[in-house]
Coordinates of C-alpha atoms in Angstrom, one line a residue:
Chain N
M1 CA -17.3 17.2 -7.8
S2 CA -16.4 15.7 -11.1
G3 CA -14.0 13.2 -12.6
T4 CA -12.6 15.6 -15.1
L5 CA -10.3 18.5 -14.5
D6 CA -12.2 21.7 -15.2
A7 CA -10.9 25.2 -15.8
Y8 CA -8.6 25.4 -18.8
A9 CA -6.4 23.1 -20.7
N10 CA -3.5 21.1 -19.3
T11 CA -5.3 18.1 -17.8
Q12 CA -1.7 17.1 -17.1
Y13 CA 0.4 19.5 -15.2
R14 CA 2.5 22.0 -17.2
P15 CA 5.0 24.1 -15.4
V16 CA 3.6 27.6 -15.2
S17 CA 6.2 30.1 -16.4
T18 CA 7.7 32.6 -14.0
V19 CA 5.7 35.8 -13.8
E20 CA 8.0 38.6 -14.8
T21 CA 6.0 41.8 -15.5
G22 CA 7.6 43.8 -12.8
E23 CA 6.8 44.0 -9.1
D24 CA 3.2 44.5 -8.2
Q25 CA 2.1 45.2 -11.8
P26 CA -1.4 44.4 -13.0
L27 CA -1.7 41.0 -14.5
S28 CA -4.3 39.1 -16.5
V29 CA -6.4 36.9 -14.3
R30 CA -6.1 34.3 -17.1
A31 CA -2.9 33.0 -15.4
Y32 CA -5.0 31.9 -12.5
A33 CA -7.0 29.5 -14.6
D34 CA -3.8 27.6 -15.3
Y35 CA -3.0 27.4 -11.7
A36 CA -6.5 26.1 -10.9
S37 CA -6.1 23.4 -13.4
A38 CA -2.6 22.4 -12.0
I39 CA -4.0 22.3 -8.5
N40 CA -6.7 19.9 -9.5
N41 CA -4.1 17.8 -11.3
Y42 CA -1.9 17.6 -8.2
K43 CA -4.6 16.8 -5.7
M44 CA -6.6 14.4 -7.8
L45 CA -3.7 12.4 -9.2
V46 CA -0.1 13.1 -8.2
G47 CA -0.7 13.8 -4.5
A48 CA -3.6 11.4 -4.0
P49 CA -3.2 9.4 -0.7
R50 CA -1.8 6.0 -1.2
R51 CA 0.3 3.2 0.2
G52 CA 1.7 0.1 -1.4
Q53 CA 3.8 -2.8 -0.3
I54 CA 5.7 -5.8 -1.6
C55 CA 4.4 -8.9 0.2
F56 CA 7.5 -10.9 0.9
P57 CA 7.6 -13.6 2.2
H58 CA 4.3 -14.0 0.3
W59 CA 1.1 -13.3 2.3
E60 CA -1.1 -16.4 2.1
S61 CA -4.6 -17.5 3.1
E62 CA -4.7 -19.8 6.0
D63 CA -4.3 -23.6 5.8
N64 CA -7.2 -26.1 6.3
T65 CA -10.1 -23.7 6.7
T66 CA -13.0 -22.4 4.7
A67 CA -13.9 -19.7 7.2
Q68 CA -13.4 -16.1 6.2
H69 CA -10.4 -15.0 8.1
V70 CA -8.3 -11.8 8.6
V71 CA -5.0 -11.7 6.8
Q72 CA -4.0 -8.1 7.6
V73 CA -5.3 -5.2 9.6
F74 CA -3.8 -1.9 8.3
G75 CA -3.3 1.3 10.2
P76 CA -4.8 4.6 9.1
L77 CA -4.7 6.3 5.7
Y78 CA -5.4 10.0 5.8
V79 CA -7.9 10.9 3.0
P80 CA -8.8 14.6 3.1
D81 CA -12.0 15.9 1.5
G82 CA -12.2 15.7 -2.3
Y83 CA -11.8 12.0 -3.2
S84 CA -14.7 9.7 -4.1
V85 CA -13.4 6.1 -3.9
I86 CA -10.7 3.9 -2.5
R87 CA -9.2 1.4 -4.9
Y88 CA -6.8 -1.5 -4.2
D89 CA -4.2 -3.2 -6.3
A90 CA -3.2 -6.8 -5.7
C91 CA -1.2 -9.6 -7.3
T92 CA -2.1 -13.2 -6.3
R93 CA -1.9 -16.8 -7.5
R94 CA -3.3 -20.1 -6.2
S95 CA -0.6 -21.8 -4.2
A96 CA -2.4 -25.0 -3.3
G97 CA -5.5 -27.0 -4.3
T98 CA -8.0 -26.4 -7.2
A99 CA -10.8 -24.3 -5.7
D100 CA -11.1 -20.5 -5.9
V101 CA -9.9 -18.3 -3.1
I102 CA -11.8 -15.1 -2.5
W103 CA -10.0 -12.1 -1.2
T104 CA -12.1 -9.4 0.4
V105 CA -11.1 -5.8 1.2
Y106 CA -12.9 -3.6 3.7
A107 CA -12.6 0.2 3.9
S108 CA -13.9 1.4 7.3
Q109 CA -14.2 4.4 9.6
T110 CA -12.5 2.6 12.4
P111 CA -9.8 -0.2 12.7
Y112 CA -10.8 -3.8 13.0
F113 CA -10.6 -5.0 16.6
G114 CA -12.6 -8.2 16.2
N115 CA -11.9 -11.9 15.9
R116 CA -9.3 -13.1 13.5
T117 CA -11.5 -16.0 12.5
P118 CA -14.3 -16.0 11.8
F119 CA -14.3 -12.4 10.7
S120 CA -17.2 -10.3 11.7
A121 CA -18.0 -7.0 10.1
A122 CA -20.3 -6.3 13.0
T123 CA -17.2 -5.3 14.9
F124 CA -16.7 -2.2 12.9
L125 CA -17.9 1.0 14.5
G126 CA -19.5 3.3 12.0
N127 CA -19.7 2.9 8.2
F128 CA -17.7 0.7 5.9
D129 CA -17.7 -0.5 2.3
T130 CA -16.3 -3.7 0.8
Q131 CA -15.1 -5.2 -2.5
G132 CA -13.4 -8.4 -3.4
F133 CA -11.7 -10.4 -6.1
T134 CA -11.1 -14.1 -6.8
T135 CA -7.9 -16.0 -7.2
N136 CA -8.6 -18.9 -9.7
N137 CA -5.3 -19.3 -11.5
D138 CA -2.1 -21.0 -10.5
S139 CA -0.2 -18.3 -12.3
W140 CA 0.2 -14.8 -11.0
K141 CA -2.6 -12.4 -11.9
W142 CA -3.4 -8.8 -10.9
N143 CA -6.9 -7.9 -9.8
D144 CA -9.2 -5.9 -12.1
A145 CA -8.8 -2.4 -10.8
T146 CA -12.1 -1.3 -12.4
S147 CA -14.1 -3.3 -9.9
S148 CA -12.3 -2.3 -6.8
D149 CA -14.1 0.9 -5.9
M150 CA -15.0 1.4 -2.3
V151 CA -16.9 4.3 -0.8
I152 CA -14.8 6.5 1.5
Y153 CA -16.3 6.6 4.9
S154 CA -13.6 8.4 6.7
D155 CA -13.5 9.2 10.3
Q156 CA -15.1 12.7 10.4
G157 CA -12.7 14.1 12.9
S158 CA -9.4 12.9 11.6
Q159 CA -10.3 12.0 8.1
F160 CA -8.7 8.5 8.4
I161 CA -9.9 5.4 6.7
Y162 CA -8.8 1.9 7.7
I163 CA -8.3 -1.1 5.4
T164 CA -8.8 -4.7 6.4
L165 CA -7.8 -7.6 4.1
L166 CA -9.5 -11.0 4.3
A167 CA -9.4 -14.4 2.6
T168 CA -11.8 -17.3 2.2
N169 CA -10.6 -20.6 0.7
G170 CA -13.0 -22.4 -1.6
D171 CA -12.2 -25.7 0.1
A172 CA -9.9 -26.7 3.0
S173 CA -7.0 -27.8 0.7
S174 CA -6.9 -24.6 -1.4
R175 CA -4.9 -21.5 -0.7
S176 CA -3.8 -18.3 -2.4
E177 CA -0.7 -16.2 -1.9
M178 CA -0.2 -12.5 -2.5
S179 CA 2.9 -10.7 -3.8
Y180 CA 1.8 -7.1 -3.8
F181 CA -1.0 -5.1 -2.1
G182 CA -1.7 -1.4 -2.2
F183 CA -4.6 1.0 -2.0
R184 CA -5.1 4.6 -3.1
A185 CA -7.7 7.3 -3.1
E186 CA -9.2 8.4 -6.5
L187 CA -11.7 11.0 -7.7
R188 CA -14.0 9.3 -10.2
Chain L
M1 CA 2.0 35.9 14.4
T2 CA -0.7 35.3 11.9
Q3 CA -2.3 32.1 10.9
I4 CA -3.9 31.3 7.6
D5 CA -6.7 28.8 7.4
T6 CA -6.0 26.0 5.1
G7 CA -9.6 25.0 4.5
V8 CA -10.7 21.4 4.7
F9 CA -12.7 21.3 1.6
W10 CA -11.5 20.8 -2.0
A11 CA -13.5 19.7 -5.0
N12 CA -12.4 20.7 -8.5
V13 CA -11.0 24.2 -8.3
D14 CA -12.7 26.0 -11.2
V15 CA -12.1 29.7 -11.8
S16 CA -13.0 29.7 -15.5
D17 CA -15.9 32.1 -15.0
E18 CA -13.7 34.5 -13.1
S19 CA -10.7 34.4 -15.3
E20 CA -11.9 35.1 -18.9
N21 CA -10.4 38.2 -20.3
W22 CA -13.3 38.5 -22.7
T23 CA -16.8 37.3 -22.7
V24 CA -19.8 37.4 -25.1
D25 CA -22.7 39.1 -23.4
I26 CA -26.4 38.6 -24.0
D27 CA -26.4 41.0 -27.0
N28 CA -23.7 38.9 -28.6
A29 CA -21.2 41.7 -28.1
S30 CA -17.6 41.0 -26.9
R31 CA -17.1 42.7 -23.6
R32 CA -13.9 43.0 -21.7
M33 CA -14.2 41.7 -18.2
G34 CA -12.7 43.3 -15.1
C35 CA -9.8 41.9 -13.2
S36 CA -11.8 40.1 -10.6
A37 CA -9.9 39.4 -7.4
L38 CA -12.0 36.3 -6.9
A39 CA -9.9 34.0 -9.1
P40 CA -6.6 34.6 -7.4
N41 CA -8.3 34.4 -4.0
I42 CA -9.7 30.9 -4.8
V43 CA -6.4 29.8 -6.2
A44 CA -4.4 31.0 -3.2
S45 CA -6.8 29.5 -0.7
S46 CA -6.7 26.1 -2.5
L47 CA -2.9 26.2 -2.5
N48 CA -2.9 26.8 1.2
H49 CA -5.2 23.8 1.6
L50 CA -2.8 21.6 -0.3
L51 CA 0.3 22.9 1.5
G52 CA -1.3 22.2 4.9
R53 CA -3.1 19.0 4.1
T54 CA -0.9 16.7 2.1
G55 CA -0.6 14.1 4.8
H56 CA 1.3 11.6 2.8
I57 CA 2.3 8.2 4.0
V58 CA 6.1 8.2 3.6
F59 CA 6.7 4.7 5.0
A60 CA 4.4 1.7 5.5
M61 CA 5.2 -1.9 6.4
A62 CA 2.6 -4.5 7.3
T63 CA 3.2 -8.1 8.4
P64 CA 0.3 -10.6 8.3
Q65 CA -0.5 -13.0 11.1
V66 CA -2.0 -15.9 9.3
A67 CA -1.5 -19.3 10.9
A68 CA 0.8 -21.8 9.2
T69 CA 2.5 -19.2 7.2
Y70 CA 5.1 -16.7 8.1
L71 CA 4.7 -14.9 11.5
H72 CA 6.8 -12.3 13.1
P73 CA 9.6 -14.2 14.8
D74 CA 10.0 -13.9 18.5
N75 CA 13.4 -12.4 18.1
A76 CA 12.1 -9.3 16.3
N77 CA 12.7 -7.4 19.5
A78 CA 16.4 -8.3 19.4
L79 CA 17.0 -7.0 16.0
N80 CA 18.5 -3.5 15.9
P81 CA 17.2 -1.9 13.8
L82 CA 14.1 -3.9 13.2
Y83 CA 13.4 -1.9 10.0
E84 CA 15.6 0.4 8.0
A85 CA 14.0 2.4 5.2
M86 CA 14.7 5.2 2.7
I87 CA 12.3 8.1 3.0
P88 CA 12.1 10.9 0.5
D89 CA 12.4 14.2 2.4
Y90 CA 12.0 17.0 -0.2
H91 CA 9.1 19.1 1.2
R92 CA 8.2 20.3 4.7
E93 CA 4.5 20.1 4.0
A94 CA 3.8 22.5 6.9
T95 CA 3.5 19.6 9.2
N96 CA 5.2 17.3 11.7
Y97 CA 5.3 13.6 11.1
R98 CA 3.6 10.9 13.1
A99 CA 4.3 7.2 13.4
V100 CA 1.4 4.8 14.1
I101 CA 2.3 1.3 15.1
L102 CA -0.1 -1.6 15.5
S103 CA 1.2 -4.5 17.5
F104 CA 0.5 -7.8 19.4
P105 CA 2.3 -9.6 22.2
P106 CA 5.2 -11.7 20.9
D107 CA 3.5 -15.1 21.0
R108 CA -0.1 -15.4 20.1
D109 CA -0.4 -18.9 21.5
L110 CA 0.4 -17.8 25.1
N111 CA -1.7 -15.9 27.5
W112 CA 0.3 -13.0 28.6
A113 CA -0.7 -11.9 32.1
G114 CA 1.7 -9.0 31.8
W115 CA 4.5 -8.1 29.4
T116 CA 6.3 -5.0 30.6
N117 CA 8.7 -2.5 29.1
T118 CA 7.3 -2.6 25.7
Y119 CA 8.0 0.3 23.4
F120 CA 9.1 1.5 20.0
S121 CA 11.6 4.1 18.8
T122 CA 12.3 5.6 15.5
N123 CA 14.3 8.4 14.0
A124 CA 12.2 8.7 10.9
L125 CA 12.0 12.4 9.9
G126 CA 12.5 13.5 13.5
S127 CA 13.0 11.2 16.5
G128 CA 10.6 9.8 19.0
V129 CA 9.9 7.0 21.4
S130 CA 6.5 5.6 22.3
A131 CA 5.3 5.5 25.9
N132 CA 6.7 2.6 27.9
A133 CA 3.7 0.3 28.1
L134 CA 2.4 -2.9 29.6
Y135 CA 0.5 -5.6 27.9
D136 CA -2.0 -6.9 30.4
I137 CA -4.2 -9.1 28.3
N138 CA -5.6 -12.5 27.9
S139 CA -4.8 -13.2 24.2
S140 CA -6.3 -16.3 22.7
D141 CA -5.3 -18.1 19.6
Q142 CA -8.1 -17.1 17.4
N143 CA -9.2 -13.7 18.6
Y144 CA -6.1 -11.7 19.1
Y145 CA -7.1 -8.7 16.9
Q146 CA -9.1 -7.8 20.0
E147 CA -5.8 -7.2 21.7
T148 CA -4.3 -4.9 19.1
R149 CA -2.2 -2.2 20.7
V150 CA -1.9 1.2 18.9
D151 CA 1.1 3.3 19.6
I152 CA 1.5 6.8 18.3
I153 CA 4.8 8.6 18.1
D154 CA 4.9 12.3 17.2
L155 CA 8.0 13.2 15.3
P156 CA 9.0 16.9 15.6
R157 CA 10.1 18.0 12.2
G158 CA 13.3 20.0 11.6
N159 CA 14.1 21.7 8.4
V160 CA 13.6 19.8 5.2
T161 CA 16.8 18.2 3.9
N162 CA 16.0 18.0 0.2
S163 CA 17.4 14.5 0.1
N164 CA 16.5 10.9 0.9
Q165 CA 16.8 10.1 4.5
I166 CA 17.6 6.7 6.0
A167 CA 15.2 6.0 8.9
V168 CA 15.1 3.1 11.3
L169 CA 12.5 1.7 13.7
N170 CA 13.1 -0.5 16.7
A171 CA 10.8 -2.6 19.0
Y172 CA 11.7 -3.4 22.6
G173 CA 10.4 -5.5 25.3
G174 CA 8.0 -7.8 23.6
A175 CA 5.9 -7.0 20.6
R176 CA 4.9 -8.3 17.2
I177 CA 4.5 -5.4 14.9
I178 CA 1.7 -5.9 12.4
D179 CA 1.7 -2.5 10.8
V180 CA 3.8 0.6 10.8
I181 CA 2.8 3.9 9.1
I182 CA 4.7 7.2 9.1
Y183 CA 2.8 10.1 7.6
G184 CA 2.7 13.8 7.6
Q185 CA 0.2 15.3 10.0
S186 CA -2.3 17.7 8.4
A187 CA -2.4 21.3 9.7
D188 CA -5.6 23.2 10.2
T189 CA -3.7 26.5 9.9
L190 CA -0.5 27.6 8.4
D191 CA 1.6 29.7 10.8
S192 CA 2.9 32.5 8.6
T193 CA 5.9 33.1 10.9
M194 CA 7.2 29.6 10.4
D195 CA 9.3 28.3 7.6
H196 CA 6.8 26.6 5.5
G197 CA 5.1 27.4 2.3
F198 CA 2.0 29.4 2.1
V199 CA 0.5 32.1 -0.1
E200 CA -1.3 35.2 1.2
P201 CA -4.9 35.3 -0.2
A202 CA -5.3 38.8 1.2
K203 CA -3.1 40.1 -1.6
A204 CA -6.1 39.6 -3.9
K205 CA -7.9 42.9 -3.0
S206 CA -11.4 43.3 -4.0
A207 CA -12.0 45.9 -6.8
K208 CA -8.2 46.3 -7.3
P209 CA -6.2 45.1 -10.2
V210 CA -4.8 41.6 -9.9
L211 CA -1.1 42.0 -9.2
D212 CA 1.7 39.7 -10.2
D213 CA 3.4 39.2 -6.9
L214 CA 0.5 36.9 -5.7
A215 CA 0.7 35.1 -9.1
E216 CA 4.4 34.5 -8.5
D217 CA 3.8 33.2 -5.0
C218 CA 1.2 30.8 -6.4
R219 CA 3.5 29.7 -9.2
A220 CA 6.4 29.0 -6.9
R221 CA 4.5 27.1 -4.2
L222 CA 2.6 25.1 -6.8
A223 CA 5.7 24.2 -8.8
E224 CA 7.4 23.2 -5.5
I225 CA 4.6 20.9 -4.3
R226 CA 4.0 19.5 -7.7
T227 CA 7.6 18.4 -8.3
Q228 CA 8.7 17.5 -4.8
A229 CA 5.8 16.5 -2.5
I230 CA 4.9 13.2 -4.0
P231 CA 4.0 10.1 -1.8
P232 CA 6.3 7.1 -2.3
V233 CA 4.8 4.3 -4.5
A234 CA 5.8 1.3 -2.3
T235 CA 8.0 0.4 0.6
W236 CA 9.2 -2.9 2.0
C237 CA 11.6 -3.9 4.7
A238 CA 13.2 -7.1 5.8
Q239 CA 13.8 -7.4 9.5
G240 CA 17.2 -6.3 10.4
T241 CA 19.8 -5.2 8.0
G242 CA 21.8 -8.3 7.4
T243 CA 23.1 -8.7 11.0
G244 CA 22.1 -12.1 12.3
F245 CA 20.9 -13.1 8.9
S246 CA 19.8 -16.6 9.9
N247 CA 19.2 -18.2 6.5
A248 CA 22.1 -16.6 4.6
G249 CA 22.3 -18.1 1.1
T250 CA 18.9 -19.8 1.1
S251 CA 17.0 -18.8 -2.0
P252 CA 14.5 -17.0 -2.3
G253 CA 15.0 -15.7 1.3
D254 CA 12.7 -15.1 4.2
Q255 CA 11.6 -12.3 6.5
L256 CA 15.2 -11.5 7.1
G257 CA 15.9 -10.7 3.4
M258 CA 15.5 -11.7 -0.2
V259 CA 18.2 -14.0 -1.6
V260 CA 19.4 -14.8 -5.1
N261 CA 21.7 -17.7 -4.8
V262 CA 23.8 -19.1 -7.7
A263 CA 23.3 -22.7 -6.5
S264 CA 19.5 -22.4 -6.7
D265 CA 19.1 -19.8 -9.3
Q266 CA 21.9 -20.6 -11.8
V267 CA 24.8 -18.6 -13.0
N268 CA 23.9 -15.1 -14.1
N269 CA 20.2 -16.1 -14.4
R270 CA 18.0 -13.1 -14.0
V271 CA 15.2 -14.0 -11.6
N272 CA 12.2 -12.1 -10.3
L273 CA 12.8 -11.3 -6.7
M274 CA 9.2 -12.2 -5.9
D275 CA 9.2 -15.5 -7.8
H276 CA 12.4 -17.0 -8.9
A277 CA 10.7 -19.2 -11.5
I278 CA 10.0 -16.0 -13.5
T279 CA 12.8 -14.6 -15.6
S280 CA 11.0 -12.1 -17.9
R281 CA 8.4 -9.4 -17.4
N282 CA 4.9 -9.3 -18.7
S283 CA 1.7 -7.5 -17.4
D284 CA 0.9 -10.4 -15.0
T285 CA 4.3 -11.0 -13.4
P286 CA 4.8 -9.9 -9.7
G287 CA 6.1 -6.4 -9.3
I288 CA 5.2 -2.9 -8.0
Y289 CA 2.2 -1.2 -9.5
V290 CA 2.6 2.5 -10.1
H291 CA -0.7 4.4 -10.8
S292 CA 0.5 7.0 -13.3
Y293 CA -2.4 8.3 -15.2
R294 CA -2.0 12.0 -16.1
Q295 CA 0.8 12.3 -13.5
G296 CA 3.5 13.5 -16.0
I297 CA 4.7 17.0 -16.5
G298 CA 4.2 18.8 -19.8
P299 CA 2.2 18.1 -22.9
E300 CA 0.2 14.8 -22.7
D301 CA 0.9 14.0 -26.4
T302 CA 4.7 14.0 -26.3
V303 CA 7.1 11.4 -25.0
N304 CA 8.6 13.9 -22.6
G305 CA 5.2 14.8 -21.2
T306 CA 4.2 11.2 -20.5
T307 CA 7.5 10.1 -19.1
I308 CA 7.5 9.7 -15.3
R309 CA 10.8 8.8 -13.7
H310 CA 11.1 6.7 -10.6
A311 CA 14.0 5.9 -8.3
V312 CA 14.2 2.4 -6.7
H313 CA 16.2 2.6 -3.5
V314 CA 17.6 -0.7 -2.4
L315 CA 19.5 -1.8 0.7
A316 CA 21.6 -4.8 -0.6
H317 CA 24.8 -6.6 -0.5
V318 CA 26.6 -9.6 -2.0
T319 CA 28.8 -12.4 -0.6
N320 CA 31.9 -10.8 -2.1
A321 CA 32.9 -8.3 -4.8
E322 CA 33.4 -11.1 -7.4
C323 CA 29.8 -12.2 -7.4
N324 CA 28.8 -9.9 -10.2
G325 CA 25.6 -9.2 -8.4
K326 CA 23.0 -7.3 -10.5
L327 CA 19.8 -5.7 -9.6
Y328 CA 17.3 -5.0 -12.4
A329 CA 14.2 -2.7 -12.4
E330 CA 12.1 -3.2 -15.5
S331 CA 9.0 -1.5 -16.6
K332 CA 7.3 -1.6 -20.0
W333 CA 9.4 1.4 -21.1
S334 CA 12.8 0.9 -19.4
N335 CA 15.1 -1.7 -18.0
S336 CA 17.7 -0.4 -15.6
T337 CA 20.6 -2.4 -14.2
L338 CA 22.8 -1.8 -11.2
T339 CA 25.9 -3.8 -10.1
I340 CA 26.1 -4.7 -6.4
D341 CA 29.7 -5.3 -5.2
R342 CA 29.7 -4.5 -1.5
N343 CA 29.8 -7.3 1.0
T344 CA 28.1 -5.3 3.7
P345 CA 24.5 -3.9 3.3
T346 CA 24.7 -0.6 1.4
W347 CA 22.0 1.7 0.0
V348 CA 22.0 2.0 -3.8
T349 CA 19.6 3.6 -6.2
I350 CA 18.4 2.4 -9.5
E351 CA 17.6 5.7 -11.4
D352 CA 15.2 6.6 -14.1
V353 CA 12.8 3.7 -14.1
I354 CA 10.0 4.9 -16.4
T355 CA 6.2 4.7 -16.3
N356 CA 3.8 6.3 -18.8
S357 CA 1.2 8.8 -17.8
A358 CA -1.0 8.0 -20.8
W359 CA -2.2 4.7 -19.4
D360 CA -5.1 4.5 -17.1
E361 CA -5.3 1.0 -15.8
S362 CA -8.4 1.9 -13.9
I363 CA -10.5 2.0 -17.0
Y364 CA -9.5 -1.2 -18.8
T365 CA -11.9 -4.1 -18.3
D366 CA -11.4 -6.4 -21.3
D367 CA -7.8 -6.2 -22.2
E368 CA -5.7 -8.3 -19.8
G369 CA -2.5 -7.3 -21.4
A370 CA -3.2 -3.6 -20.6
L371 CA -4.3 -4.2 -17.1
R372 CA -1.0 -3.5 -15.3
T373 CA 1.0 -1.6 -17.9
N374 CA 2.6 0.7 -15.3
K375 CA 4.3 -2.0 -13.2
I376 CA 7.9 -2.2 -12.1
D377 CA 9.4 -5.7 -11.8
L378 CA 12.5 -6.3 -9.7
Y379 CA 15.1 -8.9 -10.7
G380 CA 18.4 -10.1 -9.5
S381 CA 21.3 -12.3 -10.6
V382 CA 24.8 -13.5 -9.5
N383 CA 27.6 -15.5 -11.1
Q384 CA 28.8 -16.9 -7.7
G385 CA 27.7 -16.6 -4.1
A386 CA 24.5 -14.8 -3.3
L387 CA 22.8 -11.4 -3.5
Y388 CA 20.8 -10.2 -0.5
V389 CA 18.1 -7.5 -0.5
H390 CA 17.0 -6.0 2.9
S391 CA 14.9 -3.0 2.1
I392 CA 13.2 -1.4 -1.0
T393 CA 11.6 2.0 -1.5
V394 CA 10.1 2.9 -4.9
A395 CA 9.4 6.7 -5.2
R396 CA 9.2 9.4 -7.8
K397 CA 12.5 10.9 -8.8
V398 CA 12.5 14.4 -7.3
P399 CA 12.4 17.1 -8.4
Q400 CA 10.1 15.6 -11.0
T401 CA 10.6 17.2 -14.4
A402 CA 9.5 16.6 -17.9

């Protein structure tokens, strides 16, 4: 598996022209290299599993606590074989206080069925991976997508992965709110 | 009835070794290669894999349950519909659809000994109703994710409509929905007597010339899926569709809808729907991120090749036709405007919102201005009264062309 699109040129899809050499006539196999490249482009990029959502009213970390707590448990995302990482995209700002607020994202084989607070990763059955980012600005900022890679531990039977979103306030008077959250599979 | 295995594995289809017309052999002589049937066989099998296993999420809507902020209101069960969404329906994908609903009892602070007659229904790409169920739990304030109920509704799929479909979801009895997903189920095999796309790998016969009818099958199926089977970028729904709008006129709105109000937001002042203090777009402002890298059609080094067009479907209305209600969808490369003049919720579409496939935000680490180049911001304005937004779907314009 590689992060580049092999076969021939057209790392971006180009419509393959209609084949008009007559019915059932011999054809150069070269045409199939273009198809292979286009298939790679579709699966790796255009058709990659994803979901995204506007968070309105804004999703916010919980008041008056510094415990790590669950903000959202998401349902399944079907990720068939062929992708290497899950990445997330989020837009947040600090909505109260002056301390940093840490957002944490889990990608797991099973949904989260544990306590809302405090969060416990021990509740996950099977494997999981996690990444996070920090809200430290009163203005809206997007997370750095380069550091959001999570290993895909999908359920082997159904090829689902489950995302869980957590928040941890730096002190009891600080909070962060979120205006967009999405996640997607990538081949890197 | 025959069935064709779609194959579960895919990693970089590479037929370069099998598809060179000429090669240089060990004696440095150019030698014509035979017409190997292996290349079309690989391509055909990979295409079947894609046709059967593109289980896209076509609708998703999550609602957080953090204390002291917004929670699902108790009256969610009384809203009909609870959610209304626009779902692109341009490809059959060889599958049925399935709705997965995660929910809680309606009030997390109470212990529900039993809450009966709880179910969901939807008409999204097929119609279905969940099993009538009973909550019999002992939900406590802090630990209620232990009580999450998962409902699954299979949605038998009819013929593809090649259009955008309005879908609704209702909740009955007593439930707080925390997440809804509607996705295409993957198929292990493609049933060749059914009306869904497949190619026949057996046409690539070993030791026979490669014929063009299989090539044409591959071209047609690939072009179809590449231009029409594209998962939506983002979806969002308010609860209800304007009926029973409890906080009508209050900017910026609440879970029942987004509101741009002339009294709060000034006359004809263009405000970001996510934060009314923001009136112009930059790479940091709230919006909808669209990962676009190499997702255009055509040459990568031309404007046409890098242009990706999106449609923003919005369920909206204004207080009256004289409000001069405007919706704006702005990216770095386009700024589209649509006038809203209906006083009842109506689906409208902002066409041709453009992102650029040359940008890969996933590789930038040091240039904050380039971090979120492919982002669509949504704005609204009125010169009197108010503009209300109840549902938003951002999706590729299909069929996608250069």
